[in-house]
RNA sequence: GGUCUCUUGACCGAGUGGCUAGGUGCCGGUCUGCAAAACCGUUUACUCCAGUUCGAAUCUGGAAGAGACCUCCA
């Protein structure tokens, strides 16, 4: 069996895969950058949520006591130019004639509804940026005291050059030097307040018409984007925690800025392991809000986007994502989704079949080895596609036993049942969607119909039996005949 | 322009030196009144060029193509 020592993770900070050793034995602190709540969640958000859900589940499965924190960014995240734009949430609020908090809360709820449907476990703490203004101001004060930040026109900026020279190189996470950054910084408007174009805002003075603003020693204003994670991560997980995660697009500048702020203010690297999920692409390009090429989760569930051939249920989407490794880009396509849907259905049927298997004196295959291989795979930097490949291997054996072509002992069957359920339910988070509230009624009706159809078949009245089968098909009920009798299932 | 990554069969997608990944699809077979399902079998691979090696999809060098980051982004 696997244990905690088997877990390896790819650490962006080091650029290698390494053994996972938590700071405190048996306990893990994990902070994941959540969404900016000014729009509906799309497939990209789902990938991040599912990736870290798997990581959370694997850690729990290995016996760790995990505190999982994921924030909602509801303030401080600017549109367009990084430090000189409008607040995204506020802009949306003005457009919709709503309070910023109203917009933020609406999309928070939408996000949770979607991630719940995708069977992502909720984090233990979901802090919001606007609820932690005091903590953020404290970080800015610390940086001012240390001379790593400077005030300009009521705003406060982080002095990247000074930090880079005196404290620690800037850009250690993205593996770039300040020279690279300097050469390639673009000329953006409104930078005359800053010493250097690559300095980033810690506090911004609010324009007159700005709604979201707070008192601070420098101005009536709002915190810079990178600050919230530093303040909230430290508050809920301590000076240094185990895992800091998010999408790959956050590596630079967001996470590098966080590191600089944290090291500058407190002297601590905020996290030991930095994990990043890759992007969802569509027609070869990154799916993103600003590219306007995204498909929202609601559209996926309903099949309402023009690019969708059909609706996809949340488990199909989850399974589709798990069939690729989290550090690879994953291209959206109907064909791939449909393939995932069919594969998943096959897997779930095999799972349901285990309890009905006939027991023998010996097993014709090594259940323990396949289960072990599957578990080892997910411990190797969360390699879910390999784990799933092993599950399909089991699937094949289960079907063969069911067909009488292979054998399984009572002990192996129990072991299989227990571990297959644990893998699907606890680790992969794949639940059977057929169990809805009205199955009781459907079951009663179907028992009756199946009984009548069996009578018809016994009387060789195939016209009636085919009529029943054909009429139920469009309703999503599929009937299959075999030697042992007919079965039905919801498709 | 700078930094980095990728290029696998009809499609998706694993795989850091030798052993069939896996899924979906196609085709054939078993089963079946028919169909479906299931099972078995089969098919199409590693962008190109050169090198290292007994042996490379996997390592090295070069070429071509694609993408990501450098600006908000999961």
Coordinates of C-alpha atoms (C1' of nucleotides) in Angstrom, one line a residue:
Chain A
X1 CA 0.0 0.0 0.0
X2 CA 1.0 3.5 -0.6
X3 CA 1.9 6.0 2.2
X4 CA 2.8 9.6 2.5
X5 CA 6.4 9.0 1.4
X6 CA 5.3 8.1 -2.0
X7 CA 4.0 11.5 -2.9
X8 CA 6.1 13.6 -5.3
X9 CA 5.0 17.1 -6.6
X10 CA 6.4 19.3 -9.3
X11 CA 7.5 22.5 -7.7
X12 CA 7.5 25.5 -10.0
X13 CA 10.0 27.2 -7.7
X14 CA 12.7 24.6 -8.3
X15 CA 11.5 23.5 -11.7
X16 CA 11.7 19.8 -10.7
X17 CA 9.6 17.1 -9.2
X18 CA 10.5 16.4 -5.6
X19 CA 9.3 14.4 -2.6
X20 CA 6.5 16.1 -0.7
X21 CA 7.6 16.7 2.9
X22 CA 5.3 19.0 4.8
X23 CA 6.6 21.6 7.2
X24 CA 4.7 20.1 10.1
X25 CA 4.2 16.4 10.2
X26 CA 0.8 15.2 9.3
X27 CA -0.6 18.7 8.6
X28 CA -0.7 20.6 5.4
X29 CA -1.6 24.2 4.7
X30 CA -2.6 24.9 1.1
X31 CA -3.5 28.3 -0.4
X32 CA -5.0 28.5 -3.9
X33 CA -5.6 31.7 -5.8
X34 CA -9.3 31.8 -6.6
X35 CA -11.3 33.7 -9.2
X36 CA -11.9 37.4 -9.5
X37 CA -15.6 37.5 -9.1
X38 CA -16.8 39.8 -11.9
X39 CA -18.0 37.2 -14.3
X40 CA -19.2 33.7 -14.7
X41 CA -16.8 30.8 -14.2
X42 CA -15.6 29.1 -17.4
X43 CA -13.8 25.9 -18.2
X44 CA -10.4 27.4 -17.2
X45 CA -11.7 28.1 -13.7
X46 CA -13.0 24.6 -13.6
X47 CA -9.6 23.2 -14.4
X48 CA -8.0 25.0 -11.6
X49 CA -10.8 24.1 -9.1
X50 CA -10.6 20.4 -10.1
X51 CA -6.8 20.3 -10.1
X52 CA -6.5 21.5 -6.6
X53 CA -9.5 19.5 -5.5
X54 CA -7.6 16.4 -6.6
X55 CA -4.5 17.6 -4.7
X56 CA -6.7 18.2 -1.6
X57 CA -8.3 14.8 -1.9
X58 CA -5.0 12.9 -2.4
X59 CA -3.5 14.7 0.6
X60 CA -6.5 13.7 2.7
X61 CA -6.4 10.2 1.4
X62 CA -2.8 9.9 2.5
X63 CA -3.9 10.8 6.0
X64 CA -2.9 14.5 6.1
X65 CA -5.0 17.0 8.1
X66 CA -5.3 19.7 5.4
X67 CA -6.4 23.3 5.7
X68 CA -7.4 24.4 2.3
X69 CA -7.8 28.1 1.7
X70 CA -9.0 29.6 -1.5
X71 CA -9.8 33.3 -1.9
X72 CA -12.3 35.3 -3.9
X73 CA -10.8 38.5 -5.3
X74 CA -13.5 41.1 -5.0
X75 CA -11.4 44.2 -5.0
X76 CA -8.0 45.6 -6.0
X77 CA -7.9 43.8 -9.3
X78 CA -7.6 46.3 -12.0
X79 CA -8.8 46.3 -15.6
X80 CA -6.4 46.9 -18.4
X81 CA -3.3 48.6 -17.2
X82 CA -2.1 46.9 -14.1
X83 CA -1.9 49.8 -11.8
X84 CA -3.9 52.4 -13.5
X85 CA -7.2 51.0 -14.5
X86 CA -10.6 50.6 -13.1
X87 CA -11.5 48.0 -10.6
X88 CA -12.9 45.0 -12.4
X89 CA -15.7 44.3 -10.0
X90 CA -16.6 48.0 -9.7
X91 CA -16.6 48.4 -13.5
X92 CA -19.0 45.5 -13.7
X93 CA -21.1 47.0 -10.9
X94 CA -21.4 50.3 -12.7
X95 CA -22.3 48.6 -16.0
X96 CA -25.1 46.6 -14.2
X97 CA -26.1 49.4 -11.9
X98 CA -25.4 47.3 -8.8
X99 CA -23.4 47.6 -5.7
X100 CA -19.9 46.1 -6.1
X101 CA -20.6 43.7 -3.2
X102 CA -23.8 42.6 -4.9
X103 CA -21.9 41.7 -8.1
X104 CA -19.1 40.0 -6.2
X105 CA -21.5 37.9 -4.1
X106 CA -23.6 36.9 -7.1
X107 CA -20.6 35.5 -8.9
X108 CA -19.2 33.9 -5.7
X109 CA -22.5 32.0 -5.4
X110 CA -22.4 31.1 -9.1
X111 CA -18.8 29.8 -8.8
X112 CA -19.6 27.7 -5.8
X113 CA -22.7 26.3 -7.5
X114 CA -20.7 25.2 -10.5
X115 CA -17.8 23.8 -8.5
X116 CA -20.3 21.9 -6.3
X117 CA -21.7 20.4 -9.4
X118 CA -18.2 19.4 -10.5
X119 CA -18.0 17.7 -7.1
X120 CA -15.1 19.8 -5.9
X121 CA -14.9 19.8 -2.1
X122 CA -15.3 23.3 -0.6
X123 CA -12.1 24.8 0.9
X124 CA -12.1 25.1 4.6
X125 CA -11.8 28.9 4.4
X126 CA -12.8 31.1 1.5
X127 CA -11.7 34.6 2.4
X128 CA -12.5 37.7 0.4
X129 CA -10.1 40.5 -0.2
X130 CA -12.4 43.3 0.8
X131 CA -12.8 41.6 4.2
X132 CA -9.1 41.9 4.9
X133 CA -8.3 45.5 4.3
X134 CA -6.7 46.0 7.7
X135 CA -4.4 43.1 7.2
X136 CA -3.4 44.3 3.8
X137 CA -2.7 47.8 5.1
X138 CA -0.5 46.2 7.8
X139 CA 1.6 44.6 5.1
X140 CA 2.1 47.9 3.4
X141 CA 3.1 49.6 6.6
X142 CA 5.7 46.9 7.2
X143 CA 7.1 47.4 3.8
X144 CA 7.2 51.2 4.3
X145 CA 9.0 50.8 7.6
X146 CA 11.6 48.6 5.9
X147 CA 12.1 51.1 3.1
X148 CA 10.9 48.7 0.5
X149 CA 7.9 50.7 -0.5
X150 CA 7.5 54.4 -1.3
X151 CA 4.5 56.7 -1.4
X152 CA 3.7 58.7 -4.5
X153 CA 0.6 60.9 -5.0
X154 CA -1.3 59.0 -2.3
X155 CA -0.4 55.6 -3.7
X156 CA 2.2 53.2 -2.5
X157 CA 4.5 51.2 -4.7
X158 CA 6.8 48.3 -4.0
X159 CA 10.4 49.2 -4.8
X160 CA 11.4 46.2 -6.9
X161 CA 14.9 47.4 -7.7
X162 CA 15.8 47.9 -4.1
X163 CA 14.4 44.6 -3.0
X164 CA 16.2 42.9 -5.9
X165 CA 19.5 44.5 -4.8
X166 CA 19.3 44.2 -1.1
X167 CA 17.0 41.4 -0.1
X168 CA 16.5 38.7 -2.7
X169 CA 16.4 38.4 -6.5
X170 CA 13.0 39.4 -7.9
X171 CA 11.5 36.8 -10.2
X172 CA 12.8 33.6 -8.6
X173 CA 9.5 31.7 -9.2
X174 CA 9.3 32.5 -12.9
X175 CA 13.0 32.1 -13.3
X176 CA 13.6 35.5 -14.8
X177 CA 16.1 38.2 -13.8
X178 CA 15.3 41.8 -13.2
X179 CA 17.4 42.6 -16.2
X180 CA 15.0 40.6 -18.4
X181 CA 12.1 42.3 -16.8
X182 CA 13.6 45.7 -17.3
X183 CA 14.3 45.2 -20.9
X184 CA 10.9 43.8 -21.7
X185 CA 8.6 46.0 -19.6
X186 CA 6.2 47.7 -21.8
X187 CA 5.5 51.3 -21.7
X188 CA 2.2 51.7 -19.9
X189 CA 0.3 54.8 -19.2
X190 CA 0.1 56.4 -15.8
X191 CA 3.5 55.2 -14.7
X192 CA 5.0 58.6 -14.0
X193 CA 4.2 58.1 -10.3
X194 CA 6.5 55.1 -10.2
X195 CA 10.3 55.0 -9.9
X196 CA 10.4 52.1 -12.3
X197 CA 7.9 50.7 -14.6
X198 CA 8.1 47.2 -13.0
X199 CA 7.3 48.5 -9.6
X200 CA 3.8 47.3 -8.6
X201 CA 1.1 49.0 -6.6
X202 CA 0.5 48.1 -2.9
X203 CA -2.1 50.8 -2.3
X204 CA -3.9 52.9 -4.8
X205 CA -5.5 56.3 -4.1
X206 CA -9.0 56.1 -5.3
X207 CA -10.4 58.5 -7.9
X208 CA -13.3 60.7 -6.7
X209 CA -16.0 58.5 -8.4
X210 CA -14.5 55.3 -7.0
X211 CA -17.0 53.4 -4.8
X212 CA -14.8 50.8 -3.2
X213 CA -12.4 52.7 -1.0
X214 CA -11.0 52.6 2.5
X215 CA -9.1 54.9 4.9
X216 CA -5.4 54.4 5.1
X217 CA -2.3 56.4 6.2
X218 CA -1.7 57.3 2.6
X219 CA -5.0 58.1 1.1
X220 CA -8.6 57.1 0.8
X221 CA -8.1 54.1 -1.6
X222 CA -7.8 50.4 -2.1
X223 CA -5.2 47.7 -2.0
X224 CA -3.2 46.4 -4.9
X225 CA -4.0 43.0 -6.3
X226 CA -1.0 41.0 -5.2
X227 CA -1.4 42.0 -1.6
X228 CA -4.5 40.0 -0.7
X229 CA -2.9 36.6 -1.0
X230 CA 0.1 37.6 1.1
X231 CA -2.2 39.0 3.8
X232 CA -4.8 36.3 3.8
X233 CA -2.4 33.4 3.3
X234 CA -0.4 34.5 6.3
X235 CA -3.4 35.1 8.4
X236 CA -4.9 31.7 8.0
X237 CA -2.0 29.5 7.3
X238 CA 0.9 31.1 9.0
X239 CA 4.3 32.6 8.0
X240 CA 5.2 29.7 5.8
X241 CA 2.8 27.1 4.6
X242 CA 3.2 24.0 2.4
X243 CA 1.4 24.6 -0.9
X244 CA 0.6 27.7 -2.8
X245 CA -1.3 27.0 -6.0
X246 CA -3.0 28.6 -8.9
X247 CA -3.1 28.8 -12.7
X248 CA 0.2 29.0 -14.6
X249 CA -0.7 32.4 -15.8
X250 CA -0.3 33.6 -12.2
X251 CA 3.3 32.7 -11.9
X252 CA 4.4 36.0 -13.2
X253 CA 3.9 38.6 -12.0
X254 CA 1.3 37.7 -9.4
X255 CA 3.1 35.0 -7.4
X256 CA 6.5 36.6 -7.9
X257 CA 5.1 39.8 -6.5
X258 CA 3.7 37.9 -3.6
X259 CA 7.0 36.4 -2.8
X260 CA 8.7 39.8 -3.0
X261 CA 6.1 41.4 -0.6
X262 CA 6.2 38.6 1.8
X263 CA 10.0 38.2 2.0
X264 CA 10.3 42.0 2.1
X265 CA 7.8 42.5 4.9
X266 CA 8.4 39.4 7.0
X267 CA 11.5 37.7 5.8
X268 CA 9.6 34.5 5.0
X269 CA 9.0 32.7 1.8
X270 CA 5.2 32.3 2.0
X271 CA 5.2 28.7 0.7
X272 CA 7.4 25.7 0.2
X273 CA 5.8 24.1 -2.8
X274 CA 4.4 26.2 -5.7
X275 CA 2.0 24.2 -7.9
X276 CA 0.5 25.5 -11.1
X277 CA -2.1 24.0 -13.4
X278 CA -1.9 24.5 -17.1
X279 CA -4.4 26.2 -19.3
X280 CA -7.5 25.0 -21.2
X281 CA -7.1 25.9 -24.8
X282 CA -9.7 26.3 -27.5
X283 CA -8.8 26.1 -31.1
X284 CA -5.2 26.0 -29.9
X285 CA -5.4 29.3 -28.0
X286 CA -5.7 29.9 -24.3
X287 CA -9.2 30.2 -23.1
X288 CA -9.5 33.4 -21.2
X289 CA -11.8 36.3 -20.3
X290 CA -9.8 38.8 -22.1
X291 CA -9.6 36.7 -25.3
X292 CA -13.4 36.4 -25.2
X293 CA -13.1 32.8 -26.3
X294 CA -14.4 31.2 -23.2
X295 CA -17.3 28.8 -22.6
X296 CA -18.9 29.2 -19.2
X297 CA -19.7 26.2 -17.0
X298 CA -23.4 27.0 -17.2
X299 CA -23.2 26.9 -21.0
X300 CA -21.4 23.6 -20.7
X301 CA -24.0 22.1 -18.5
X302 CA -26.9 23.4 -20.7
X303 CA -25.2 23.0 -24.1
X304 CA -26.1 26.6 -25.0
X305 CA -22.8 27.8 -26.4
X306 CA -22.6 27.8 -30.2
X307 CA -19.5 25.7 -30.2
X308 CA -21.2 22.9 -28.3
X309 CA -22.7 20.0 -30.0
X310 CA -24.5 18.9 -26.9
X311 CA -24.8 19.5 -23.2
X312 CA -22.2 17.9 -21.0
X313 CA -22.9 16.9 -17.5
X314 CA -20.5 18.0 -14.8
X315 CA -19.0 14.6 -14.2
X316 CA -18.1 14.3 -17.9
X317 CA -16.3 17.6 -17.7
X318 CA -14.5 16.5 -14.5
X319 CA -13.5 13.2 -16.1
X320 CA -12.4 14.9 -19.3
X321 CA -10.1 17.1 -17.3
X322 CA -8.7 14.2 -15.3
X323 CA -7.9 12.2 -18.4
X324 CA -5.1 14.8 -19.0
X325 CA -2.3 15.7 -16.6
X326 CA -2.8 19.0 -14.9
X327 CA 0.5 20.4 -16.1
X328 CA -0.3 19.9 -19.8
X329 CA -2.5 22.2 -21.8
X330 CA -5.8 20.6 -22.6
X331 CA -7.6 21.5 -25.8
X332 CA -11.4 21.7 -25.7
X333 CA -13.3 19.8 -28.3
X334 CA -16.7 18.1 -28.6
X335 CA -15.1 14.9 -29.8
X336 CA -12.9 14.7 -26.8
X337 CA -15.7 15.5 -24.4
X338 CA -17.9 12.9 -26.0
X339 CA -15.1 10.3 -25.8
X340 CA -14.8 11.1 -22.1
X341 CA -18.5 10.8 -21.6
X342 CA -18.6 7.3 -23.1
X343 CA -15.5 6.2 -21.3
X344 CA -16.9 7.4 -18.0
X345 CA -20.2 5.6 -18.6
X346 CA -18.3 2.3 -19.2
X347 CA -16.3 2.8 -16.0
X348 CA -19.3 3.5 -13.9
X349 CA -21.1 0.4 -15.3
X350 CA -18.1 -1.8 -14.4
X351 CA -18.1 -0.3 -10.9
X352 CA -21.8 -1.1 -10.4
X353 CA -21.2 -4.6 -11.7
X354 CA -18.5 -5.5 -9.1
X355 CA -21.0 -6.6 -6.4
X356 CA -22.7 -9.0 -8.8
X357 CA -19.5 -10.9 -9.7
X358 CA -19.5 -14.6 -9.2
X359 CA -16.8 -15.7 -6.7
X360 CA -14.3 -18.4 -7.5
X361 CA -11.5 -20.3 -5.7
X362 CA -8.8 -18.3 -7.5
X363 CA -8.3 -15.0 -9.2
X364 CA -7.1 -14.9 -12.8
X365 CA -5.6 -11.4 -12.4
X366 CA -3.8 -9.5 -9.7
X367 CA -6.2 -7.0 -8.2
X368 CA -3.8 -5.8 -5.6
X369 CA -1.1 -4.9 -8.2
X370 CA -3.5 -2.9 -10.4
X371 CA -4.9 -1.0 -7.4
X372 CA -1.4 -0.3 -6.2
X373 CA -0.3 0.9 -9.6
X374 CA -3.3 3.2 -9.8
X375 CA -2.5 4.7 -6.4
X376 CA 1.2 5.1 -7.2
X377 CA 0.3 6.9 -10.3
X378 CA -1.8 9.6 -8.5
X379 CA 1.1 10.0 -6.0
X380 CA 3.4 10.8 -8.8
X381 CA 2.6 14.4 -9.2
X382 CA -1.1 13.7 -9.3
X383 CA -1.0 11.7 -12.6
X384 CA -4.7 11.1 -12.9
X385 CA -4.5 9.9 -16.6
X386 CA -2.3 7.0 -15.6
X387 CA -4.5 6.2 -12.7
X388 CA -7.6 6.2 -15.0
X389 CA -5.7 3.9 -17.4
X390 CA -5.4 1.4 -14.6
X391 CA -9.0 1.7 -13.8
X392 CA -9.9 0.8 -17.4
X393 CA -7.7 -2.2 -17.0
X394 CA -9.8 -3.2 -14.0
X395 CA -12.9 -2.5 -16.0
X396 CA -11.8 -5.0 -18.6
X397 CA -11.2 -7.7 -15.9
X398 CA -14.5 -7.0 -14.2
X399 CA -16.4 -7.4 -17.5
X400 CA -14.5 -10.6 -18.2
X401 CA -15.4 -12.1 -14.9
X402 CA -18.9 -11.0 -15.4
X403 CA -18.9 -12.9 -18.7
X404 CA -17.4 -16.0 -17.1
X405 CA -14.1 -15.6 -18.9
X406 CA -12.1 -14.7 -15.9
X407 CA -12.3 -15.5 -12.1
X408 CA -12.1 -13.6 -8.9
X409 CA -12.0 -14.8 -5.3
X410 CA -14.3 -13.6 -2.6
X411 CA -11.4 -11.8 -0.9
X412 CA -10.2 -10.1 -4.1
X413 CA -13.7 -9.1 -4.9
X414 CA -14.1 -7.4 -1.6
X415 CA -10.7 -5.7 -1.9
X416 CA -11.6 -4.6 -5.4
X417 CA -15.0 -3.2 -4.4
X418 CA -13.6 -1.3 -1.5
X419 CA -10.6 0.2 -3.3
X420 CA -12.4 1.0 -6.5
X421 CA -15.0 2.9 -4.6
X422 CA -12.3 4.7 -2.6
X423 CA -10.5 5.7 -5.7
X424 CA -13.5 6.9 -7.6
X425 CA -15.3 8.5 -4.7
X426 CA -12.6 9.8 -2.5
X427 CA -9.7 10.5 -4.8
X428 CA -11.1 11.2 -8.2
X429 CA -14.4 12.5 -6.9
X430 CA -16.4 10.8 -9.6
X431 CA -19.9 10.3 -8.5
X432 CA -22.7 8.4 -10.2
X433 CA -25.1 11.0 -11.6
X434 CA -27.9 8.6 -12.2
X435 CA -29.0 8.6 -8.6
X436 CA -31.5 11.4 -8.6
X437 CA -34.5 11.9 -6.5
X438 CA -37.0 10.5 -9.0
X439 CA -35.3 7.2 -9.6
X440 CA -37.7 5.6 -7.2
X441 CA -40.7 6.4 -9.4
X442 CA -38.8 5.5 -12.6
X443 CA -37.7 2.2 -11.1
X444 CA -41.3 1.3 -10.2
X445 CA -42.5 2.2 -13.7
X446 CA -39.6 0.4 -15.3
X447 CA -40.2 -2.8 -13.3
X448 CA -43.7 -2.8 -14.7
X449 CA -42.7 -2.1 -18.2
X450 CA -39.9 -4.6 -18.2
X451 CA -42.2 -7.2 -16.9
X452 CA -44.8 -6.6 -19.6
X453 CA -42.1 -6.6 -22.2
X454 CA -40.7 -9.9 -21.0
X455 CA -44.2 -11.4 -21.4
X456 CA -44.4 -10.1 -24.9
X457 CA -41.0 -11.6 -25.7
X458 CA -42.0 -14.9 -24.3
X459 CA -44.9 -14.9 -26.6
X460 CA -42.6 -13.9 -29.5
X461 CA -44.5 -10.7 -29.8
X462 CA -41.4 -8.8 -30.9
X463 CA -43.4 -6.0 -32.4
X464 CA -44.5 -5.0 -28.9
X465 CA -41.1 -5.5 -27.3
X466 CA -39.4 -3.5 -30.0
X467 CA -41.9 -0.8 -29.8
X468 CA -41.3 -0.5 -26.0
X469 CA -37.6 -0.4 -26.5
X470 CA -37.7 2.1 -29.3
X471 CA -40.1 4.4 -27.5
X472 CA -38.0 4.5 -24.4
X473 CA -34.8 5.2 -26.2
X474 CA -35.5 8.9 -27.0
X475 CA -36.5 9.3 -23.3
X476 CA -33.0 8.4 -22.4
X477 CA -33.8 4.8 -21.3
X478 CA -31.8 2.1 -22.9
X479 CA -32.9 -1.6 -22.8
X480 CA -30.4 -4.4 -23.3
X481 CA -31.4 -8.0 -23.8
X482 CA -29.2 -10.9 -22.7
X483 CA -29.5 -14.6 -21.9
X484 CA -30.2 -13.8 -18.3
X485 CA -33.0 -11.4 -19.2
X486 CA -33.3 -7.7 -20.1
X487 CA -31.8 -4.8 -18.2
X488 CA -32.3 -1.1 -18.5
X489 CA -30.4 2.0 -17.7
X490 CA -30.6 5.8 -17.9
X491 CA -28.3 7.1 -20.6
Chain B
rG1 C1' 12.3 41.3 -29.4
rG2 C1' 13.3 38.5 -24.4
rU3 C1' 12.2 34.0 -21.3
rC4 C1' 10.1 29.3 -21.5
rU5 C1' 7.2 25.2 -23.2
rC6 C1' 5.2 22.0 -26.7
rU7 C1' 4.9 19.1 -31.7
rU8 C1' 2.7 11.3 -30.5
rG9 C1' -1.7 7.1 -34.6
rA10 C1' -8.8 9.2 -37.3
rC11 C1' -9.6 12.3 -32.5
rC12 C1' -8.2 13.1 -27.3
rG13 C1' -4.1 11.9 -24.4
rA14 C1' 0.1 9.2 -21.2
rG15 C1' 5.1 8.1 -21.5
rU16 C1' 12.8 11.2 -19.7
rG17 C1' 16.8 4.7 -23.4
rG18 C1' 14.8 -1.4 -24.7
rC19 C1' 8.6 -4.2 -22.6
rU20 C1' 1.0 -3.2 -26.3
rA21 C1' -0.3 3.4 -21.9
rG22 C1' -5.4 4.3 -21.8
rG23 C1' -10.0 6.4 -23.8
rU24 C1' -13.1 7.4 -28.2
rG25 C1' -13.6 6.0 -33.3
rC26 C1' -13.1 2.4 -37.5
rC27 C1' -13.1 -2.7 -39.1
rG28 C1' -13.6 -8.1 -38.0
rG29 C1' -15.4 -11.8 -34.6
rU30 C1' -18.3 -14.0 -30.2
rC31 C1' -23.2 -13.3 -28.3
rU32 C1' -28.4 -11.9 -30.0
rG33 C1' -35.1 -12.9 -33.2
rC34 C1' -33.0 -7.9 -34.4
rA35 C1' -30.5 -4.0 -32.0
rA36 C1' -27.6 -2.3 -28.0
rA37 C1' -24.2 -3.6 -24.4
rA38 C1' -20.1 -6.6 -23.1
rC39 C1' -15.9 -9.4 -24.4
rC40 C1' -11.9 -10.8 -28.0
rG41 C1' -9.0 -9.4 -32.1
rU42 C1' -7.3 -5.8 -35.6
rU43 C1' -5.9 -0.9 -37.7
rU44 C1' -3.2 4.0 -38.1
rA45 C1' 2.4 6.9 -34.0
rC46 C1' 6.1 9.4 -32.2
rU47 C1' 7.2 17.3 -37.1
rC48 C1' 12.0 17.2 -40.0
rC49 C1' 17.5 16.7 -40.3
rA50 C1' 22.0 15.2 -38.1
rG51 C1' 24.5 13.0 -33.8
rU52 C1' 25.4 9.9 -29.0
rU53 C1' 24.2 4.6 -28.1
rC54 C1' 24.2 -2.4 -29.0
rG55 C1' 19.4 0.2 -28.9
rA56 C1' 15.8 6.8 -28.8
rA57 C1' 9.2 9.1 -29.0
rU58 C1' 12.5 9.5 -24.8
rC59 C1' 19.5 12.2 -24.6
rU60 C1' 22.5 16.2 -27.7
rG61 C1' 22.7 19.9 -31.8
rG62 C1' 20.1 22.2 -35.8
rA63 C1' 15.6 23.4 -38.7
rA64 C1' 10.3 24.2 -39.2
rG65 C1' 5.5 24.9 -36.9
rA66 C1' 2.4 26.0 -32.6
rG67 C1' 1.6 28.0 -27.8
rA68 C1' 2.5 30.5 -22.9
rC69 C1' 4.5 34.5 -20.1
rC70 C1' 6.7 39.4 -20.5
rU71 C1' -0.3 43.6 -19.3
rC72 C1' -5.6 41.7 -16.3
rC73 C1' -6.1 36.4 -16.6
rA74 C1' -7.5 29.8 -13.5

